[in-house]
PDB file of C-alpha atoms in Angstrom:
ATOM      1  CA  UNK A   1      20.153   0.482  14.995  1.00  0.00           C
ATOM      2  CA  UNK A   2      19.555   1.675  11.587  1.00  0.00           C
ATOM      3  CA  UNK A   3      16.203   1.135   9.733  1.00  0.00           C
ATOM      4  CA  UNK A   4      14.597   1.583   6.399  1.00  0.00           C
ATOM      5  CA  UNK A   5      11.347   2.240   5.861  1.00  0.00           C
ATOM      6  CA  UNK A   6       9.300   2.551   2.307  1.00  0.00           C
ATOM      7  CA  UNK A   7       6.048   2.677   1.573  1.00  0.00           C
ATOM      8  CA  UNK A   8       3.832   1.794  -0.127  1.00  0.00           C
ATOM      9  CA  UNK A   9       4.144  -2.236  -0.424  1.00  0.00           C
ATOM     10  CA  UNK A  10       1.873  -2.083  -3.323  1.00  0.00           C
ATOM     11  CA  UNK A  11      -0.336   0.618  -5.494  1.00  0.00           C
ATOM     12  CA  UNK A  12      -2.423  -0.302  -8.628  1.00  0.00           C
ATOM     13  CA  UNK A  13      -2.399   3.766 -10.493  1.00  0.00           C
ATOM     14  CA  UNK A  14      -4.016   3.866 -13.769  1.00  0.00           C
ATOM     15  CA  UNK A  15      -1.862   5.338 -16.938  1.00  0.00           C
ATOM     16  CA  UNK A  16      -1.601   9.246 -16.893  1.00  0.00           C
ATOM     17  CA  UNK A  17      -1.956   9.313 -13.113  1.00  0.00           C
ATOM     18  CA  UNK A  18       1.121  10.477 -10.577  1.00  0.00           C
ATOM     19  CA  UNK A  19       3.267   9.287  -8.637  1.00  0.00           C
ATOM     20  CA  UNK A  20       5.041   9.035  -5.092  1.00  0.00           C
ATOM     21  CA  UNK A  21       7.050   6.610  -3.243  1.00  0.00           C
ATOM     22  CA  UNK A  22       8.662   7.427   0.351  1.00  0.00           C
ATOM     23  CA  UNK A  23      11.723   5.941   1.154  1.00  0.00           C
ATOM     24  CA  UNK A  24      13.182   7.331   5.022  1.00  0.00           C
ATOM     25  CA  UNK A  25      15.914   5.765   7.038  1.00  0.00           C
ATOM     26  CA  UNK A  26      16.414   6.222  10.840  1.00  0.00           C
ATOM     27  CA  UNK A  27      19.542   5.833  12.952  1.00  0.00           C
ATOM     28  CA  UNK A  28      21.992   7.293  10.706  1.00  0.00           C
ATOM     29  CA  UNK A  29      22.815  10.736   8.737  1.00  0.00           C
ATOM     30  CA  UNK A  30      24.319  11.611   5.616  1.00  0.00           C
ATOM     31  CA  UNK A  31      23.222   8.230   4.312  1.00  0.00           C
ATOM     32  CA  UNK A  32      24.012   7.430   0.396  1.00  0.00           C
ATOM     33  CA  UNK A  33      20.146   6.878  -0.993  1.00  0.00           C
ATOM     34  CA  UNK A  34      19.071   4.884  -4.112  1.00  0.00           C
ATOM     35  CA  UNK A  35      16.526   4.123  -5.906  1.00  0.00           C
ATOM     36  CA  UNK A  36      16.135   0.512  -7.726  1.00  0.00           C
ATOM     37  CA  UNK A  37      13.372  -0.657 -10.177  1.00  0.00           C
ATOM     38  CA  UNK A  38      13.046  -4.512 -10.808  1.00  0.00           C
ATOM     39  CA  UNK A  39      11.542  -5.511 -13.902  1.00  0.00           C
ATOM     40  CA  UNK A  40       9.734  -9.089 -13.027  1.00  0.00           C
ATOM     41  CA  UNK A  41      12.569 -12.007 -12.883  1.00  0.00           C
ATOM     42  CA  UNK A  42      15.450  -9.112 -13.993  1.00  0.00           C
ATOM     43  CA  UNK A  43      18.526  -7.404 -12.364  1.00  0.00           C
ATOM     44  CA  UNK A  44      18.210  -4.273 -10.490  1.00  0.00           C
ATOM     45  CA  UNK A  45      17.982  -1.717 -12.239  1.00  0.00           C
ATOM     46  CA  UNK A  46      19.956   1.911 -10.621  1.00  0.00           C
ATOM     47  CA  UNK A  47      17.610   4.827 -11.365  1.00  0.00           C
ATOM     48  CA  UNK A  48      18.538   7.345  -9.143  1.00  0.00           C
ATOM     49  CA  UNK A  49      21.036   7.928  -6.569  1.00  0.00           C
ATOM     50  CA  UNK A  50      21.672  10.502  -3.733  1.00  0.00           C
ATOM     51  CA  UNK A  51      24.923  11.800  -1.956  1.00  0.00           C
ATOM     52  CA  UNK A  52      23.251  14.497  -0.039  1.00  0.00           C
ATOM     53  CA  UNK A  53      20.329  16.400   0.429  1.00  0.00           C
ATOM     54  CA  UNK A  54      19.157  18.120  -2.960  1.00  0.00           C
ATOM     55  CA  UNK A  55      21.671  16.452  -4.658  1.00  0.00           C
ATOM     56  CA  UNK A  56      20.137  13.915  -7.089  1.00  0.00           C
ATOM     57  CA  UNK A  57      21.613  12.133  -9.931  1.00  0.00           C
ATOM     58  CA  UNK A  58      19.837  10.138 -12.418  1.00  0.00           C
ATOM     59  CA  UNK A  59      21.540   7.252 -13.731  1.00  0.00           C
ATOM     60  CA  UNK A  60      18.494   6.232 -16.935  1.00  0.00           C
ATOM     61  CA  UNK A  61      16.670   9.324 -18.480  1.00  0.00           C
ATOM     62  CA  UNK A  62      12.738   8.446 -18.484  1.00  0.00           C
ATOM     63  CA  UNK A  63       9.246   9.455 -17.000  1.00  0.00           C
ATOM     64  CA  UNK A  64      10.685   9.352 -13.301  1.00  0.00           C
ATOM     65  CA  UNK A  65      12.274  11.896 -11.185  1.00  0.00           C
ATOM     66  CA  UNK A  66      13.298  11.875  -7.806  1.00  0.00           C
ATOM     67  CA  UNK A  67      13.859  14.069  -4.541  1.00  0.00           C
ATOM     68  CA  UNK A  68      15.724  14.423  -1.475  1.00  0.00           C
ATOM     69  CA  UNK A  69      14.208  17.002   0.701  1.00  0.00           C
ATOM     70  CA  UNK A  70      15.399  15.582   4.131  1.00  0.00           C
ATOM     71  CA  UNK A  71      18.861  14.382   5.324  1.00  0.00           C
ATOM     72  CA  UNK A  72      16.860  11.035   5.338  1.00  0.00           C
ATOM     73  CA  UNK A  73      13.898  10.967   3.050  1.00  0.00           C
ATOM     74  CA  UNK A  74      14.182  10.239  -0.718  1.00  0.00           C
ATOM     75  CA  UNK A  75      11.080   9.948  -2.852  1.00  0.00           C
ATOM     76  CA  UNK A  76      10.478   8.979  -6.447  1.00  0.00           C
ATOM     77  CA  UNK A  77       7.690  10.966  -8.341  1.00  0.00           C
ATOM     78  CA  UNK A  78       6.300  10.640 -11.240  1.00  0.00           C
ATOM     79  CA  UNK A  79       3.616  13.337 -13.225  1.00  0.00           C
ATOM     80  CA  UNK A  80       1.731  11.207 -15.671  1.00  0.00           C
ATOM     81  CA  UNK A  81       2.757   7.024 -15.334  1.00  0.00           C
ATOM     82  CA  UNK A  82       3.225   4.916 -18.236  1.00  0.00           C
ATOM     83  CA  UNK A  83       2.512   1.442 -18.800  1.00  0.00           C
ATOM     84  CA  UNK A  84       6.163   0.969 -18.943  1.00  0.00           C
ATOM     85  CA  UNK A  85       6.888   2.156 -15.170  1.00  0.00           C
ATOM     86  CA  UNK A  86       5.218  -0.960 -13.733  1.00  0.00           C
ATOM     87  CA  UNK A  87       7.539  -2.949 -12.175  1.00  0.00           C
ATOM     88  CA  UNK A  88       9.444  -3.071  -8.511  1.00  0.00           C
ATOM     89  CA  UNK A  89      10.815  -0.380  -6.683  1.00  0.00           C
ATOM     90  CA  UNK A  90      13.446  -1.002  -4.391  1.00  0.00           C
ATOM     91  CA  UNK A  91      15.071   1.634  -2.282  1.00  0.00           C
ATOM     92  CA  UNK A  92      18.274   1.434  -0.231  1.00  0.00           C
ATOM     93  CA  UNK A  93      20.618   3.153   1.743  1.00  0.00           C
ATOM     94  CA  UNK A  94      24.741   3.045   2.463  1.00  0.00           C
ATOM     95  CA  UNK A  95      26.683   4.881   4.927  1.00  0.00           C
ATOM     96  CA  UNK A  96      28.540   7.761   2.945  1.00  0.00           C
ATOM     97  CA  UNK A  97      31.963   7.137   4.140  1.00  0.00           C
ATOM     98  CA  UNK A  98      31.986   3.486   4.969  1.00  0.00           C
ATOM     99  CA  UNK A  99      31.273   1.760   0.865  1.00  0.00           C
ATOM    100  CA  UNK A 100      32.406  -1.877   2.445  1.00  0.00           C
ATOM    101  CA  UNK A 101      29.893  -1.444   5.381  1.00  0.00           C
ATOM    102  CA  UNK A 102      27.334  -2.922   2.490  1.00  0.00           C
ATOM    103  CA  UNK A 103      23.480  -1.621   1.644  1.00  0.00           C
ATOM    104  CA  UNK A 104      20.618  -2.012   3.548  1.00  0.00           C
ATOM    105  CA  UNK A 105      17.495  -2.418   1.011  1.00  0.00           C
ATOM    106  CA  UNK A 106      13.797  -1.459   2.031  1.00  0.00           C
ATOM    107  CA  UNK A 107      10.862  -4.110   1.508  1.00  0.00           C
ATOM    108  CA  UNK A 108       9.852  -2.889  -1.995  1.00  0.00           C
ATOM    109  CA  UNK A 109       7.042  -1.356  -3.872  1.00  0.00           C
ATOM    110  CA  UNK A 110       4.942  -3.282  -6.689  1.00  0.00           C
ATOM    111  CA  UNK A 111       4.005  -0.692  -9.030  1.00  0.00           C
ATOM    112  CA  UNK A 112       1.135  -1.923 -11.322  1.00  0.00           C
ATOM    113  CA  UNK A 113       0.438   1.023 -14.208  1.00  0.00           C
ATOM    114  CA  UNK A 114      -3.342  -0.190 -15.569  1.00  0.00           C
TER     115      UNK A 114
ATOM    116  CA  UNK B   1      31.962   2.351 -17.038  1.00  0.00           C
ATOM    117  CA  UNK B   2      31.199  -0.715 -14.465  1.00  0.00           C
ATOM    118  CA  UNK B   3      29.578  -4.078 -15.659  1.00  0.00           C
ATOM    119  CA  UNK B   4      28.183  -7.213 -13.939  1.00  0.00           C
ATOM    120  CA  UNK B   5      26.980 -10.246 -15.551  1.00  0.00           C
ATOM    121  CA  UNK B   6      25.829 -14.028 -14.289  1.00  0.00           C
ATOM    122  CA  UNK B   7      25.733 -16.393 -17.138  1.00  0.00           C
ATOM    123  CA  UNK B   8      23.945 -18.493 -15.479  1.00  0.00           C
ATOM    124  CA  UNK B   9      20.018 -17.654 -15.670  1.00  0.00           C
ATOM    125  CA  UNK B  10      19.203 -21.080 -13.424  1.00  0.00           C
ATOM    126  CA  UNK B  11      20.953 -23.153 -11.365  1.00  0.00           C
ATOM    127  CA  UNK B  12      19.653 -26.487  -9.245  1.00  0.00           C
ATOM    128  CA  UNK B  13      21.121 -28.166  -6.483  1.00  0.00           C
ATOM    129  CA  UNK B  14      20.193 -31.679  -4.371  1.00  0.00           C
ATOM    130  CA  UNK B  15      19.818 -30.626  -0.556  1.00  0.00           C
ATOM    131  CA  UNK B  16      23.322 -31.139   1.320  1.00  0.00           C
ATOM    132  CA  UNK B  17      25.289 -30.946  -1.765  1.00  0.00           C
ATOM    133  CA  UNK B  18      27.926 -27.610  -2.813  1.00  0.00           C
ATOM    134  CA  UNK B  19      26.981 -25.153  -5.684  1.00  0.00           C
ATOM    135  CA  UNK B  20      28.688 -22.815  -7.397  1.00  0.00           C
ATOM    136  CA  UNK B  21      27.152 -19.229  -9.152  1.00  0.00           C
ATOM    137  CA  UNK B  22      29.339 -17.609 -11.114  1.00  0.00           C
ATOM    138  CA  UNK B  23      30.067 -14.013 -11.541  1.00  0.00           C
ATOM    139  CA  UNK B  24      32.169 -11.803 -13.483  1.00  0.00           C
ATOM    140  CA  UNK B  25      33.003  -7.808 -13.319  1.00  0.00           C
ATOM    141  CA  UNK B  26      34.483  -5.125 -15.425  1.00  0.00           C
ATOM    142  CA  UNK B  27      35.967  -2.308 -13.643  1.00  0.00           C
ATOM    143  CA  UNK B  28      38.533   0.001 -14.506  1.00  0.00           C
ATOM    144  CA  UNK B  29      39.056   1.485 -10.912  1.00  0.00           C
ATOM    145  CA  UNK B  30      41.476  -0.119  -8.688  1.00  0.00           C
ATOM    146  CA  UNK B  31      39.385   0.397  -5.135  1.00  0.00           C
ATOM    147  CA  UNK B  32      35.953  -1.750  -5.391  1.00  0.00           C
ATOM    148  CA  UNK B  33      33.863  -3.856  -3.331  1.00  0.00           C
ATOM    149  CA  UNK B  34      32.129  -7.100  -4.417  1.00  0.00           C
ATOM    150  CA  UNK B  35      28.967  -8.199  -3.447  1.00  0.00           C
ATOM    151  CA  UNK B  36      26.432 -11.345  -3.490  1.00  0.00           C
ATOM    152  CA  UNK B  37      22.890 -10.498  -2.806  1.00  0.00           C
ATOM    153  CA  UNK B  38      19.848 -12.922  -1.934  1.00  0.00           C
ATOM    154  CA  UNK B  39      16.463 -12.061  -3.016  1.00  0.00           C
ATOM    155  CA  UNK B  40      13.777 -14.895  -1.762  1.00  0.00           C
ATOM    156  CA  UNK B  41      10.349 -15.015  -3.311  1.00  0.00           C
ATOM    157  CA  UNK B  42       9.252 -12.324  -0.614  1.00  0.00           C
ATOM    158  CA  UNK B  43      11.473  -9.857  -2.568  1.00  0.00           C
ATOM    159  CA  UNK B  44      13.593  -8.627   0.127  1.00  0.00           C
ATOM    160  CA  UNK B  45      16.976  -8.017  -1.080  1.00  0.00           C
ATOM    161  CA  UNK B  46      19.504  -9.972   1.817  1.00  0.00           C
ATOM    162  CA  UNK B  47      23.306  -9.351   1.614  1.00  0.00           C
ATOM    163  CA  UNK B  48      25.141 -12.568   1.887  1.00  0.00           C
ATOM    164  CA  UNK B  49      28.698 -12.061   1.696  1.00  0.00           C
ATOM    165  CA  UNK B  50      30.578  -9.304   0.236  1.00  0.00           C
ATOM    166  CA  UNK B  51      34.671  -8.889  -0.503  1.00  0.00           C
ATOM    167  CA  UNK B  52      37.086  -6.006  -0.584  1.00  0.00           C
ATOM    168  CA  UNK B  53      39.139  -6.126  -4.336  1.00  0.00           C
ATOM    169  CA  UNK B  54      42.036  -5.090  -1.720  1.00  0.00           C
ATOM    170  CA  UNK B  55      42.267  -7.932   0.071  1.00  0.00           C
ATOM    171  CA  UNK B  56      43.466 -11.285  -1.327  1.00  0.00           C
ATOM    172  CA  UNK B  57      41.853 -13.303   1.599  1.00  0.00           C
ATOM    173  CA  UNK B  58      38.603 -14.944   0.066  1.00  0.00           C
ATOM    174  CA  UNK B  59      35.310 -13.646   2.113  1.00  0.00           C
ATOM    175  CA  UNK B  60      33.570 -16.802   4.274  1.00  0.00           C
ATOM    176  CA  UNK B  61      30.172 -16.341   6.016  1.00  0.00           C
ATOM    177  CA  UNK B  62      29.153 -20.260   7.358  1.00  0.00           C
ATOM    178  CA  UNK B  63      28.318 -21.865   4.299  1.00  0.00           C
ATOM    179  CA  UNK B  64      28.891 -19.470   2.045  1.00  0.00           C
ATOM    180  CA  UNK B  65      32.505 -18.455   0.270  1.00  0.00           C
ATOM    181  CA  UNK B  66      33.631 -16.590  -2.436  1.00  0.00           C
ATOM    182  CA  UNK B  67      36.447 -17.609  -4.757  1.00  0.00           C
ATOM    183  CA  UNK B  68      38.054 -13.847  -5.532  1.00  0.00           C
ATOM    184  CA  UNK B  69      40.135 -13.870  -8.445  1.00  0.00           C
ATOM    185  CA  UNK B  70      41.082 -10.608  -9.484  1.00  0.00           C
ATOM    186  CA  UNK B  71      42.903 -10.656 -12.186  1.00  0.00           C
ATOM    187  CA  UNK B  72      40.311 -12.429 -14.229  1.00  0.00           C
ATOM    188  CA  UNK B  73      38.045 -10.340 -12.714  1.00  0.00           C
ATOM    189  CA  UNK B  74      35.292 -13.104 -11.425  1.00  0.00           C
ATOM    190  CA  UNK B  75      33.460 -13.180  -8.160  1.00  0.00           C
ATOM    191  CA  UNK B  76      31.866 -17.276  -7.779  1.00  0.00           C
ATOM    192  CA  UNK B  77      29.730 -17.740  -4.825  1.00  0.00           C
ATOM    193  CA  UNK B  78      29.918 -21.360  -3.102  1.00  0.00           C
ATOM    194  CA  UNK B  79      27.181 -22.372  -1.104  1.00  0.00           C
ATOM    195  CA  UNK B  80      27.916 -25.729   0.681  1.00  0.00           C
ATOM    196  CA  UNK B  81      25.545 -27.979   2.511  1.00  0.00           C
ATOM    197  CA  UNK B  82      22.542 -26.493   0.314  1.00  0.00           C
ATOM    198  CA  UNK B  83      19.471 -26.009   2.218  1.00  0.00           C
ATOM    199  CA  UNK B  84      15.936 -25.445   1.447  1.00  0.00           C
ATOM    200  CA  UNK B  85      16.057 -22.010   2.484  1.00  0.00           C
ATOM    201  CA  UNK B  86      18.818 -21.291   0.070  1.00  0.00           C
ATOM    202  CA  UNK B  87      16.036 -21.293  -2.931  1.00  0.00           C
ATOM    203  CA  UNK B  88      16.310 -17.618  -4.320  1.00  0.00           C
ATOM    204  CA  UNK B  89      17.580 -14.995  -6.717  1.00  0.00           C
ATOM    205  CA  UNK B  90      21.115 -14.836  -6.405  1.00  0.00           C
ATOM    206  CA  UNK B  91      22.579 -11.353  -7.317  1.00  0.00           C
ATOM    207  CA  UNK B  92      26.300 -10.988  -7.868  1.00  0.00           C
ATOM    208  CA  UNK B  93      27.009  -6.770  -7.625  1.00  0.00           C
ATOM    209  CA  UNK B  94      29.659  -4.245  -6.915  1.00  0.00           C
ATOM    210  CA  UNK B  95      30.301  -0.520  -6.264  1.00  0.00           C
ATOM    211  CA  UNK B  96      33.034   1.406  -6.189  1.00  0.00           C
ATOM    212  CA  UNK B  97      33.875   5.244  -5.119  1.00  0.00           C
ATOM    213  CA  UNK B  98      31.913   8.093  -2.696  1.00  0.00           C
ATOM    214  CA  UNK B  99      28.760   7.636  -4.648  1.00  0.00           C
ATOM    215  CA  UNK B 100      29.035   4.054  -4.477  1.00  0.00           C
ATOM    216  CA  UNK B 101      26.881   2.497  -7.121  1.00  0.00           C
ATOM    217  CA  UNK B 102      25.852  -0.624  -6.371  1.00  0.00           C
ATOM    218  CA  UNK B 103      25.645  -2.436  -9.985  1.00  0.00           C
ATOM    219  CA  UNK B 104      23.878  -5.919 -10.240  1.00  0.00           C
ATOM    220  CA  UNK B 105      24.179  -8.593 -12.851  1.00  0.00           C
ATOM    221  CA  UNK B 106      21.168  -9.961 -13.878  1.00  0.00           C
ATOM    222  CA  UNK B 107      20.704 -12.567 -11.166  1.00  0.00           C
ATOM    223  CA  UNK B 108      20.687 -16.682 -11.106  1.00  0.00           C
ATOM    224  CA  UNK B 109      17.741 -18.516  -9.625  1.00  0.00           C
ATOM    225  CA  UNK B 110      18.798 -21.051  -7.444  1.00  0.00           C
ATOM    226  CA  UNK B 111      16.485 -24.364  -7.113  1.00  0.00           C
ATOM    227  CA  UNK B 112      17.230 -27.107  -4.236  1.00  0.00           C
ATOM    228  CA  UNK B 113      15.591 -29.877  -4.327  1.00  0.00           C
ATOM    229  CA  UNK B 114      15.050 -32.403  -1.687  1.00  0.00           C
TER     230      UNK B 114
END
């Protein structure tokens, strides 16, 4: 069966300071990836999404990029946070070829920029 | 470009009684899918139904339905015999193409009291 794994569940990173999330999924290849951010009581929010590896398209321009440097791994970086990029990070995954086989979301990261 | 949007910021329900969220989509393409997402207080994003803008049947998972209208473009989600458990973010969403884009509305919270 197919899992999702992200981590971490929280982090606390003062302003100016980097930034990585993991996102991998197991028991599947070629997987569409995303990346979500979740601003508290809000909509998802698509940041960046991923059709294959090194291939990375960004759907808001701001302080966050992101990478795909495995079939299955897709993380979100950041060089120097800002207050602004506090919020939740939700990453998910869809089979490429199969768009009513629905998404499978990981568990989340709250991001807390002090 | 795809749009979501749930008028309806909060909803409430008595236990055992039907509710209806409301949804409606702008899309320009003619192959689509259609969503309804359940985020609980723990976060976790939980797919509850979703419907292919192909088909004219209405989607039906136990107590939930859809009522799939396409020409006006609206997606409602019935929930019947509310539970306690039913208390969460409901997210009304839907993708369309090889990248498949998931796009949420902004999400209703759904109370049920006892």
């Amino acid at each position: 069966s197919q899992t999702i794994h992200q981590w971490p569940a929280t982090l606390v990173q003062p302003v100016g300071s980097p930034l990585s999330l993991e996102c991998t999924v197991e028991g599947t290849s070629n997987p569409n990836l995303y990346w979500y951010r979740q601003a508290a009581g809000r909509g998802l929010q698509l940041l960046f999404y991923s059709v294959g590896i090194g291939q990375i398209s960004s759907e808001v321009p701001q302080n966050l990029s992101a990478s795909r440097p495995q079939d299955r791994q897709f993380i979100l970086s950041s060089k120097k946070l800002l207050l602004s990029d506090s919020g939740f990070y939700l990453c998910a995954w869809r089979a490429g070829h199969s768009p009513n086989y629905g998404y499978t979301f990981g568990s989340g990261t709250r991001l807390t920029v002090v | 470009a795809q749009t979501v949007t749930q008028s309806q910021p909060e909803m409430s329900v008595q236990e055992a009684e039907t509710v209806t969220l409301s949804c409606t989509y702008d899309t320009s393409e003619s192959d689509y899918y259609l969503f309804w997402y359940k985020q609980p207080p723990s976060r976790q994003m939980i797919l509850v139904i979703r419907q292919e803008a192909y088909k004219q049947q209405n989607a039906t998972e136990n107590r939930f339905s859809v009522n799939f209208q396409k020409a006006a473009k609206s997606f409602s989600l019935k929930i019947s015999d509310s539970q306690l458990g039913d208390a969460a973010m409901y997210f009304c969403a839907s993708s369309y193409g090889n990248t498949g884009k998931l796009i949420f509305g902004q999400g209703t919270t759904l109370q049920v009291k006892p």
